[in-house]
Coordinates of C-alpha atoms and ligand atoms in Angstrom, one line a residue:
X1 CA 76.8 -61.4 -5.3
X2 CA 73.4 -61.4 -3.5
X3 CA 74.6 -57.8 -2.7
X4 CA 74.9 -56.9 -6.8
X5 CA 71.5 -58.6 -7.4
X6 CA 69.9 -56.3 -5.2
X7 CA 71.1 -52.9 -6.8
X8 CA 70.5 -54.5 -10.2
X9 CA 66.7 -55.3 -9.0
X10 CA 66.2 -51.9 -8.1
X11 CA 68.2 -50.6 -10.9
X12 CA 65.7 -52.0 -12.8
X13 CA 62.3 -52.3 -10.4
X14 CA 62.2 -48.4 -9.6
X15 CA 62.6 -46.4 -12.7
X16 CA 59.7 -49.0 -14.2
X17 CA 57.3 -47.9 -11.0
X18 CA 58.3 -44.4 -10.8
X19 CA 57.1 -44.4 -15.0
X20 CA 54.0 -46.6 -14.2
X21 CA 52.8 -43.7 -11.8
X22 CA 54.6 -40.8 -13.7
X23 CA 52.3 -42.3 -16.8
X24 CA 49.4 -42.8 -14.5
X25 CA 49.1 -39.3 -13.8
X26 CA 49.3 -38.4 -17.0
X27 CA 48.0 -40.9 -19.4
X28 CA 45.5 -42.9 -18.5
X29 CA 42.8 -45.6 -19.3
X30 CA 39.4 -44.7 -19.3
X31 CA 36.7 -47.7 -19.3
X32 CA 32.9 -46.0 -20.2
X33 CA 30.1 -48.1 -19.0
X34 CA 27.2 -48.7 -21.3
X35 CA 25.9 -49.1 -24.6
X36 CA 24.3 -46.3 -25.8
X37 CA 24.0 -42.8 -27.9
X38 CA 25.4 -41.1 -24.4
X39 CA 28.3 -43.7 -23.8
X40 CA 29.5 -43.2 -27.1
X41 CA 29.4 -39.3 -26.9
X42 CA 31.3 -39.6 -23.5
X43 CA 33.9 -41.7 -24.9
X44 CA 34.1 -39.3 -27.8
X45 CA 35.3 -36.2 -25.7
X46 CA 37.4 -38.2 -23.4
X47 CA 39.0 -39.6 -26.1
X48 CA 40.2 -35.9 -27.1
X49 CA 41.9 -35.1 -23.9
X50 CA 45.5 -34.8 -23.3
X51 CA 45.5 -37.0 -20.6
X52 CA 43.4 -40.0 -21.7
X53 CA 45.1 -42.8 -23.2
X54 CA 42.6 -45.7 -24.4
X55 CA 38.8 -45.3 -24.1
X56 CA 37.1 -48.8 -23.7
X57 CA 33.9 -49.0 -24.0
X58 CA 31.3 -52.1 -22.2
X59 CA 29.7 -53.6 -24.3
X60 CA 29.8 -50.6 -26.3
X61 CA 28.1 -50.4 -29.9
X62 CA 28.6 -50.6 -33.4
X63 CA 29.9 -47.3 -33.3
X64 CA 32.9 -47.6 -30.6
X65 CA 36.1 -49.3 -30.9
X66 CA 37.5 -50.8 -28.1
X67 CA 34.9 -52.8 -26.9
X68 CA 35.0 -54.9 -23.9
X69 CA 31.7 -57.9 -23.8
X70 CA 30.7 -57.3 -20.3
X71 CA 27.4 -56.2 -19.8
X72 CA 26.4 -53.2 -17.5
X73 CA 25.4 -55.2 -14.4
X74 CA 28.1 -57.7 -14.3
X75 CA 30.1 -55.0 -11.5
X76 CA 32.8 -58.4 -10.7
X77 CA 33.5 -58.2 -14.6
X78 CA 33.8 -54.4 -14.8
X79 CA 35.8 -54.3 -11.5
X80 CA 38.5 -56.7 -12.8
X81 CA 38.9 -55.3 -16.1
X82 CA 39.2 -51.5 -14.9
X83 CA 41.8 -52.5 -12.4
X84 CA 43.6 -55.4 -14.6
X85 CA 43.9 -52.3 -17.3
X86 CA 44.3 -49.2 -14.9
X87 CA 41.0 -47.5 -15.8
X88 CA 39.7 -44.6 -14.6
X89 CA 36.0 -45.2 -14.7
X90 CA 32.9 -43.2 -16.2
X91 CA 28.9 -44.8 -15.6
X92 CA 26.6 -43.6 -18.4
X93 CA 23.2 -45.4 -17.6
X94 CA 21.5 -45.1 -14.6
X95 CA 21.2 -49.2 -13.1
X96 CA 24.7 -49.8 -12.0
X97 CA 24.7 -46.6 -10.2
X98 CA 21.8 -48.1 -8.4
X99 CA 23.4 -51.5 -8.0
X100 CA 26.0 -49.6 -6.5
X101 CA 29.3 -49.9 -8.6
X102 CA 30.9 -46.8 -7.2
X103 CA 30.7 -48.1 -3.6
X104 CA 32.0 -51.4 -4.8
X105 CA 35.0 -49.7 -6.6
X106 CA 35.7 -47.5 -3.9
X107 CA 35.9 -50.0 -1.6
X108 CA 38.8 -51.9 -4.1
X109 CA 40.1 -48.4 -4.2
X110 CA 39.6 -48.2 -8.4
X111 CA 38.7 -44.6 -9.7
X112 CA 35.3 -44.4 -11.0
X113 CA 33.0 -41.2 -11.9
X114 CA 29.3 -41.3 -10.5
X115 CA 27.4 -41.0 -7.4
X116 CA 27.3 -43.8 -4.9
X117 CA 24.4 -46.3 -4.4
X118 CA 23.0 -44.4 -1.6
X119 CA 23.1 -40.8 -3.7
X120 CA 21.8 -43.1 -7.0
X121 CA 18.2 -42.9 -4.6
X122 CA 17.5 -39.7 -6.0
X123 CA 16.8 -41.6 -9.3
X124 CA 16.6 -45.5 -8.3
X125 CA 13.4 -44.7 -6.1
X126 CA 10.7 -41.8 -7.4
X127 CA 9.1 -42.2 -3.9
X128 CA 12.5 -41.5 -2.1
X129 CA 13.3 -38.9 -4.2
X130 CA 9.8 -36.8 -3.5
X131 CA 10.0 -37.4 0.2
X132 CA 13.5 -36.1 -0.2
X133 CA 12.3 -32.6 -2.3
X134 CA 9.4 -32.3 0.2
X135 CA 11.2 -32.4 3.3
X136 CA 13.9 -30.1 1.9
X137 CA 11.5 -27.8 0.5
X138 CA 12.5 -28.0 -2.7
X139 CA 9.9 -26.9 -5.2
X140 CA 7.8 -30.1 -6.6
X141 CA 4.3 -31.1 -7.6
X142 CA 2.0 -32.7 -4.6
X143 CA 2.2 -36.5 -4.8
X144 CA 0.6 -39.4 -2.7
X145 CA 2.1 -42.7 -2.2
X146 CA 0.1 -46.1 -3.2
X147 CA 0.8 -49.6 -3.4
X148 CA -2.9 -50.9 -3.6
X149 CA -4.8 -50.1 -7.2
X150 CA -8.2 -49.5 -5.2
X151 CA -6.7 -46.8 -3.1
X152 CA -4.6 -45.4 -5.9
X153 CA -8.1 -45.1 -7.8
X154 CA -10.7 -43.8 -4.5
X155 CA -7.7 -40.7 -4.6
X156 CA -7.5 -40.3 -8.3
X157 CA -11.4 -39.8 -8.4
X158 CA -11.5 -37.6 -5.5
X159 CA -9.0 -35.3 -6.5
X160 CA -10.0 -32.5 -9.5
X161 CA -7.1 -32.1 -11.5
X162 CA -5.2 -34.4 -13.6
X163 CA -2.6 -36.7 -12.6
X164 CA 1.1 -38.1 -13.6
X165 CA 1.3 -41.2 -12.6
X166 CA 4.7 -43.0 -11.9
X167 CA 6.4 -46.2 -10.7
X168 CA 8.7 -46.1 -8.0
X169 CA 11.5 -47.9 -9.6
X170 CA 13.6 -47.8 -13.0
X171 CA 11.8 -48.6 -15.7
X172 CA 13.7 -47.1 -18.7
X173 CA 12.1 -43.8 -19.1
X174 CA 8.5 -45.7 -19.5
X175 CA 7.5 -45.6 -15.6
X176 CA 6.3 -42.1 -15.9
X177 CA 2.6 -41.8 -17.7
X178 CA 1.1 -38.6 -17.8
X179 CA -2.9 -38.6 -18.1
X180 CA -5.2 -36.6 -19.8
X181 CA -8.0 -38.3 -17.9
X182 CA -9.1 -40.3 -14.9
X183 CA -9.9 -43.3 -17.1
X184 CA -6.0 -43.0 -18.5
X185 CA -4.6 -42.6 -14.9
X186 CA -6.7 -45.1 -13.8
X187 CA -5.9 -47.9 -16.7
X188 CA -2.3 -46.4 -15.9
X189 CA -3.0 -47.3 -12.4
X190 CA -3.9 -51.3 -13.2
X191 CA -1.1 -51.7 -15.5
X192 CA 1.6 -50.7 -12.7
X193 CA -0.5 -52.6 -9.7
X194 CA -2.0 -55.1 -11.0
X195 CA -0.6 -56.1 -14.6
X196 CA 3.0 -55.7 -13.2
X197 CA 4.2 -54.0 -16.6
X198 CA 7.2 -52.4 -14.9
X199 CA 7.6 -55.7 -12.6
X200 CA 8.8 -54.8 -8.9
X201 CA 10.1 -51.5 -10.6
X202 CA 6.1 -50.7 -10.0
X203 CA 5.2 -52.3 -7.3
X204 CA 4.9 -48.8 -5.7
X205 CA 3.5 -45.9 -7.3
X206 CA 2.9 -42.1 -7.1
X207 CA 0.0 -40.3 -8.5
X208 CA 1.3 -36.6 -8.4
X209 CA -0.4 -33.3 -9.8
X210 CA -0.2 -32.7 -13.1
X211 CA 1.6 -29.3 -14.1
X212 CA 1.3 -28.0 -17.5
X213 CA 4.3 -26.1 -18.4
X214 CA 7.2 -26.0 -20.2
X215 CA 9.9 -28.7 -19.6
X216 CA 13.4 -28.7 -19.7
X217 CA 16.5 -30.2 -18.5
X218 CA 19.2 -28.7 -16.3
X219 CA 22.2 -30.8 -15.5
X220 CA 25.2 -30.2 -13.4
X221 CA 28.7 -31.8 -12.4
X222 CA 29.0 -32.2 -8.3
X223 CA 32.1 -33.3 -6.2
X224 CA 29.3 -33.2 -3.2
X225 CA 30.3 -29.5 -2.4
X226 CA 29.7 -27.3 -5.2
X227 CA 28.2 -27.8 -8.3
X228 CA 28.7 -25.9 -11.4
X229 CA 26.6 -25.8 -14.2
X230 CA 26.8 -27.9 -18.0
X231 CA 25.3 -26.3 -20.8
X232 CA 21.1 -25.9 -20.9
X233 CA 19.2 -28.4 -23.1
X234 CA 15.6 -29.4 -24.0
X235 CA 14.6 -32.8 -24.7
X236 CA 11.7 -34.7 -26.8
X237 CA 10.4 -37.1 -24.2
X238 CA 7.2 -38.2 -26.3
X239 CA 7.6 -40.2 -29.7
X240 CA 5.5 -38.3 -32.1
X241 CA 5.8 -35.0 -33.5
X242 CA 4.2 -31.8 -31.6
X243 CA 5.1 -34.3 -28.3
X244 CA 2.2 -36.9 -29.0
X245 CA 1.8 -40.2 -28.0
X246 CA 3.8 -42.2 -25.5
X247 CA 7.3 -41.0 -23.6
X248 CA 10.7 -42.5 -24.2
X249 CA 13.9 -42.2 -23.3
X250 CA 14.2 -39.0 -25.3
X251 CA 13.8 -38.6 -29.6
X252 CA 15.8 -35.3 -29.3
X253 CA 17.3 -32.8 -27.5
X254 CA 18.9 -29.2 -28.3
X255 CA 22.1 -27.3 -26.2
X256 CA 21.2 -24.5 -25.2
X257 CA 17.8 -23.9 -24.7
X258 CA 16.8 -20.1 -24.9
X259 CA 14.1 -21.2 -22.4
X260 CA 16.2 -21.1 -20.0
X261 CA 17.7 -17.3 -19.5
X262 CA 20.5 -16.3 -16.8
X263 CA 18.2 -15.5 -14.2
X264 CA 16.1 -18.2 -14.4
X265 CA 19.3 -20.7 -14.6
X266 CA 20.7 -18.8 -11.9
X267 CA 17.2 -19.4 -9.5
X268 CA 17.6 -23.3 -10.9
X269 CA 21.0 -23.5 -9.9
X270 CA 20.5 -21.8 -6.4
X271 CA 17.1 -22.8 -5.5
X272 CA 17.4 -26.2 -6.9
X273 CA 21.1 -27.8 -7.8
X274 CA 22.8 -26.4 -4.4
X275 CA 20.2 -26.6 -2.4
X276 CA 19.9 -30.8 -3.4
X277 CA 23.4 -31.5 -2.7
X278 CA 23.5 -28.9 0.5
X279 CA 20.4 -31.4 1.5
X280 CA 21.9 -34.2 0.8
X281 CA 25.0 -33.5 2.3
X282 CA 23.3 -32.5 6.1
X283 CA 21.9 -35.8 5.6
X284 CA 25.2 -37.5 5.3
X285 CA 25.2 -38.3 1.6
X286 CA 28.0 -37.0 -0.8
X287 CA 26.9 -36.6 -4.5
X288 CA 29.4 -36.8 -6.7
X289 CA 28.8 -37.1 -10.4
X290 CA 26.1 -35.1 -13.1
X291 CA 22.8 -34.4 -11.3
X292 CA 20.0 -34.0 -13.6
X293 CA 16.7 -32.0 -13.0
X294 CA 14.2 -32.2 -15.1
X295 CA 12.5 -29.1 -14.5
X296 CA 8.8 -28.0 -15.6
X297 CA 8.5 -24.4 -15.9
X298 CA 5.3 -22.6 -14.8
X299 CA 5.0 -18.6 -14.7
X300 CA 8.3 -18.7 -14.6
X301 CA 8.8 -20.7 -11.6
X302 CA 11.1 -24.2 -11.7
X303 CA 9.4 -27.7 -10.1
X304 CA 11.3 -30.7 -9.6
X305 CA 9.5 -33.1 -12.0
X306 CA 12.6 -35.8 -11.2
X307 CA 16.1 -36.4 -10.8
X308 CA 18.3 -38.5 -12.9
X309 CA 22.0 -39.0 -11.6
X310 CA 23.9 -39.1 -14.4
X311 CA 24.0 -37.4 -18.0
X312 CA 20.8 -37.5 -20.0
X313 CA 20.5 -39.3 -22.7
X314 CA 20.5 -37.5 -25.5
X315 CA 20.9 -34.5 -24.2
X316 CA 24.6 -35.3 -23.4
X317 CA 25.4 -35.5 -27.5
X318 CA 24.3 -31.8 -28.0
X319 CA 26.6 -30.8 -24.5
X320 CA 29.6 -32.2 -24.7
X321 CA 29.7 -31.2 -28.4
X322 CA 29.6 -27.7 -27.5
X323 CA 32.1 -28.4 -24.7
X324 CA 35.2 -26.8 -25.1
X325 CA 36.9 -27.9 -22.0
X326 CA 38.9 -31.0 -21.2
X327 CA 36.1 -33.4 -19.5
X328 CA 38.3 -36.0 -18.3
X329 CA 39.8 -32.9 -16.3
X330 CA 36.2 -32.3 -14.6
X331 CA 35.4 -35.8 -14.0
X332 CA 38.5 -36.3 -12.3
X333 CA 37.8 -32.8 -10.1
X334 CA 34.6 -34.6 -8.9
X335 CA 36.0 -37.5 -7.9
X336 CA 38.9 -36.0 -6.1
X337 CA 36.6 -33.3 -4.6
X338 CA 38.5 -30.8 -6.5
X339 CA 35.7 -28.5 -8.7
X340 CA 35.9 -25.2 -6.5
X341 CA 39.7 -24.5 -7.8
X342 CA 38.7 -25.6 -11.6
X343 CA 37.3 -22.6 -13.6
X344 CA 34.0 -22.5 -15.3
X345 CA 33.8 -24.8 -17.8
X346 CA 34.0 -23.5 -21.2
X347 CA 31.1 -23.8 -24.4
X348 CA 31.4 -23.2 -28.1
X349 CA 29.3 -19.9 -28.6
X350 CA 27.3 -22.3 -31.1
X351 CA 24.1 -24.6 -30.8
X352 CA 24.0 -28.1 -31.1
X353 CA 20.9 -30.1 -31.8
X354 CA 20.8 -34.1 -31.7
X355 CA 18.6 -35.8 -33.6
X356 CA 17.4 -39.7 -32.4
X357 CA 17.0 -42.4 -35.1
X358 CA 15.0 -45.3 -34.1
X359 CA 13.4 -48.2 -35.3
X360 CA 9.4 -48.3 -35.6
X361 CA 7.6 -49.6 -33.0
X362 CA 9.9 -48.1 -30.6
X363 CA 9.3 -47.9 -27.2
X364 CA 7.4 -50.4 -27.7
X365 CA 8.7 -54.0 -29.8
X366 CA 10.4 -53.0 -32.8
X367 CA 12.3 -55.1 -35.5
X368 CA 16.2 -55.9 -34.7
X369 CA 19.1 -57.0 -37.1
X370 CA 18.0 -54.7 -40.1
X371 CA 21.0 -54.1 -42.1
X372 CA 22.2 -50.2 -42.0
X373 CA 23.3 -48.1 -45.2
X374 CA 24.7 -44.4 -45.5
X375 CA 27.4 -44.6 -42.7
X376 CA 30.5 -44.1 -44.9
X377 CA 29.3 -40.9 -46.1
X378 CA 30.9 -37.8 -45.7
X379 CA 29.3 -36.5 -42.4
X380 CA 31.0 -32.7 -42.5
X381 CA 28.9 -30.8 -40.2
X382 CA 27.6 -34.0 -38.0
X383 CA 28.9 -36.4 -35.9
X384 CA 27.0 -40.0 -35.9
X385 CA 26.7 -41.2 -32.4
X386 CA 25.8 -44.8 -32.4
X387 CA 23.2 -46.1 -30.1
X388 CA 21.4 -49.1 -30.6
X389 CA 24.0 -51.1 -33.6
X390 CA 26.2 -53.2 -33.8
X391 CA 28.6 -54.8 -36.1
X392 CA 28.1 -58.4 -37.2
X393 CA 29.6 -59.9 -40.8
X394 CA 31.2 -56.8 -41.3
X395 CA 27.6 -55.1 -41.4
X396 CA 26.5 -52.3 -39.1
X397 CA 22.6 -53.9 -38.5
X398 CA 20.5 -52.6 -35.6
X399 CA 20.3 -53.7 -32.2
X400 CA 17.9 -51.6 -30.3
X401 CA 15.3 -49.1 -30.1
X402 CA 16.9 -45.9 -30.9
X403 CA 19.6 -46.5 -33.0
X404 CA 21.6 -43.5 -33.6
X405 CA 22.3 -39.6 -32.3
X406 CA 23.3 -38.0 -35.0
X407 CA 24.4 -34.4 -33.7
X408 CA 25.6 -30.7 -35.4
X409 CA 26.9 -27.6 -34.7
X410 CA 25.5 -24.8 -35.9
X411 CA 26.1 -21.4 -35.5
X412 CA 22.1 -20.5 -35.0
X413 CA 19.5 -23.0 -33.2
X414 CA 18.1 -22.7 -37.4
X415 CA 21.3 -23.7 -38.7
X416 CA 22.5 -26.4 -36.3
X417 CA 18.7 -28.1 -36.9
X418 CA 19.1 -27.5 -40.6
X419 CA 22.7 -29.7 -40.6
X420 CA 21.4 -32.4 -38.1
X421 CA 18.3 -33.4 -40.7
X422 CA 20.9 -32.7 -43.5
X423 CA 22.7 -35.9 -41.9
X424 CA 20.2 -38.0 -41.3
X425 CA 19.0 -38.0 -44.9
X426 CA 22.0 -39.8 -45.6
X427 CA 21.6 -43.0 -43.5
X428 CA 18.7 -45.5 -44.0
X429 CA 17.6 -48.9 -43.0
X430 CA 13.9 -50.5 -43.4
X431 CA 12.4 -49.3 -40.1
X432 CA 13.9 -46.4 -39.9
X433 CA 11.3 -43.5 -37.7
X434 CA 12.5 -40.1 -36.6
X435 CA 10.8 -37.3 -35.2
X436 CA 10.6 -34.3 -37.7
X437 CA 10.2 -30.9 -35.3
X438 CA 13.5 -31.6 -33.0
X439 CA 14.2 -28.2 -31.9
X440 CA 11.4 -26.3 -33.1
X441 CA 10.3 -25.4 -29.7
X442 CA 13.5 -23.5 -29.4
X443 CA 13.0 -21.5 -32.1
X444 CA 9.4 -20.6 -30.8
X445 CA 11.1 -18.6 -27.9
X446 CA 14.3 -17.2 -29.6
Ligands
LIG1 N1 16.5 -37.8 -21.8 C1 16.0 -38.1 -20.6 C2 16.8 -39.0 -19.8 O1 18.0 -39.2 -20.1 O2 16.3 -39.6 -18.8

């Protein structure tokens, strides 16, 4: 009898595991970290590929479905639902990539998609990250080190030209103030040092040169031994229109940027991208995951003005809507180390421009729970990334600073700005602030 059990067990046990790994390989989970315009774009495209079954989203917005409530720093939380649910892992923002999530899921042996803790340096610490382009001789700005505001100022005043001046930590795209005078850098200077604006995230900062150029962003996938390219983009750091007033974490961006040609993208790409994770790797680090430069262009020659490790935000709306290939496919060939035998990754021979919604007062304090009108629309030549919403009573109300991404296609730079503004006529709430020349910079050089 015990004999007959046994053969029934297996009868039973094995074709069930053999389907668990068959659909493993085929179809599986994906669990997107983070809450933003950029998490929801990411979930967007892996939700198109053949091989993706579910895309969960935490927390999400008021724009995904699928939403799990665990925030982006509880890594036991994210670790147990991934591997209770089979999830391959993707990290949009940059602070559990610092806290180290990938190490920690490595270490359970879950999949995840993003650089480890050590590799996250190149963003988690400015100061690390400059000592790193230095040594490597990768082109940068000069920059000084300073932890004591009387020192930071002796240099500042010394010194002729004019200054960026940046805490070493994260600080949400606000830790980087570029001065148009000594008195700025020096007020600048108090408000990291002293006033603790940016808390421990500034209790180190750099004062580098200031370079006045044009900037732009050049992003590429790495299994931490080749890289290969995504699509160019420009962002809009700065809040007002004609890039006045104070940065934040970008009011626009545009895919592709003419600024950057095929020689210059290939001297970015060389000089830059493979020298970084050729440097990284003789120093025993593997980067694995989207390393961003954002690059300030001056007679023609790129500097380093900082790395980010992981997609920008927004310029990953305006990519990966011009990306024709499977991205679960490429996130998986950077995990397993596998990008040299994947081709080059294919683009729709269109541009896309992404426009920011926010609420006023952003980056600042700004007004939260206003109720949201418009979004059940027709949208034909947009798509409405969510951002800062969420759903409550059946509403969609806001719930953060910039609110919404919404991003078009067009078959012209002219045309693909002309359908994004078309779309964000259509949606309105009280505070609503956008930017009005997102993209126009692109046209300048066409
Ligand atoms: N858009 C700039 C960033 O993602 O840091």
């Amino acid at each position: 009898l015990l004999k007959w059990l046994v053969i029934a067990i297996k009868l039973i046990v094995i074709p069930s595991n053999i389907y668990q790994i068959i659909k493993f390989q085929v179809l599986v989970n994906v669990l997107v970290v983070g809450s933003g315009g950029r998490e929801h774009s990411i979930g967007w495209k892996l939700g198109q590929s053949n091989n993706v079954n579910t895309v969960f989203y935490a927390p999400g917005n008021g724009g995904t479905l699928n939403n799990v409530q665990i925030s982006v720093d509880d890594l036991d939380g994210l670790a147990n639902f991934a591997s209770e649910n089979n999830c391959f892992t993707v990290v949009g923002p940059e602070a559990p990539l610092a806290m180290g999530i990938v190490d920690m899921f490595n270490e359970m042996g879950l999949k995840i998609f993003g650089p480890t803790k050590e590799a996250a340096q190149l963003e988690s610490s400015k100061i690390w990250a400059k000592q790193f382009l230095k040594r490597n001789n990768i082109s940068t700005t000069s920059f000084e080190v300073f932890d004591d505001a009387v020192k930071a100022k002796e240099y500042v005043n010394q010194i002729e030209y004019n200054v960026v001046v940046k805490a070493d930590g994260l600080a949400a795209g606000k830790g980087v103030i570029v001065c148009d005078s000594k008195d700025e850098a020096e007020k600048s200077i108090d408000m990291m040092l002293v006033d603790k604006k940016f808390g421990d995230a500034g209790n180190n900062i750099i004062i580098e040169e200031r370079i006045d150029g044009i900037e732009a962003s050049y992003i590429a996938l790495s299994d931490g031994k080749i890289a290969i390219p995504m699509a160019t983009s420009q962002d809009h750091k700065r809040i007002f229109d004609n890039d006045k007033g104070p940065n934040t974490g970008g009011m626009g961006a545009y895919s592709p940027t003419p600024i950057i040609d095929k020689d210059l993208s290939q001297k970015i790409q060389e000089k830059i991208i493979d020298k970084t994770i050729s440097s990284l790797r003789n120093e025993g680090i593997t980067f694995k995951g989207f390393l961003y430069a954002g690059i300030m262009l001056k007679d023609g020659e790129p500097y380093v003005l900082e790395y980010n490790v992981r997609m920008g935000d927004p310029e990953c709306q305006p990519i990966l809507m011009r990306m024709d290939s499977d991205l679960f496919q490429y996130l998986v060939g950077s995990v397993d180390g596998t990008l040299e035998k994947m081709p080059p990754i294919s683009w729709k021979n269109k541009s896309a421009v992404c426009i920011v919604l926010a609420s006023k007062g952003y980056p600042e304090s700004y007004p939260m729970e206003d109720e949201i009108f418009g979004l059940g629309k027709a949208f034909d030549d947009a798509y409405i990334f969510h951002a800062g919403t969420k759903e409550q009573d059946k509403k969609i109300i806001t719930n953060g600073g910039r609110v919404f991404a919404v991003t078009a296609l067009g078959d012209t730079l002219e045309s693909a700005i002309k359908h994004a503004y078309g779309a964000t006529e259509k949606i309105s709430w009280k505070n609503k602030y956008l930017r009005t020349d997102i993209g126009k910079k692109g046209l300048t050089y066409l």
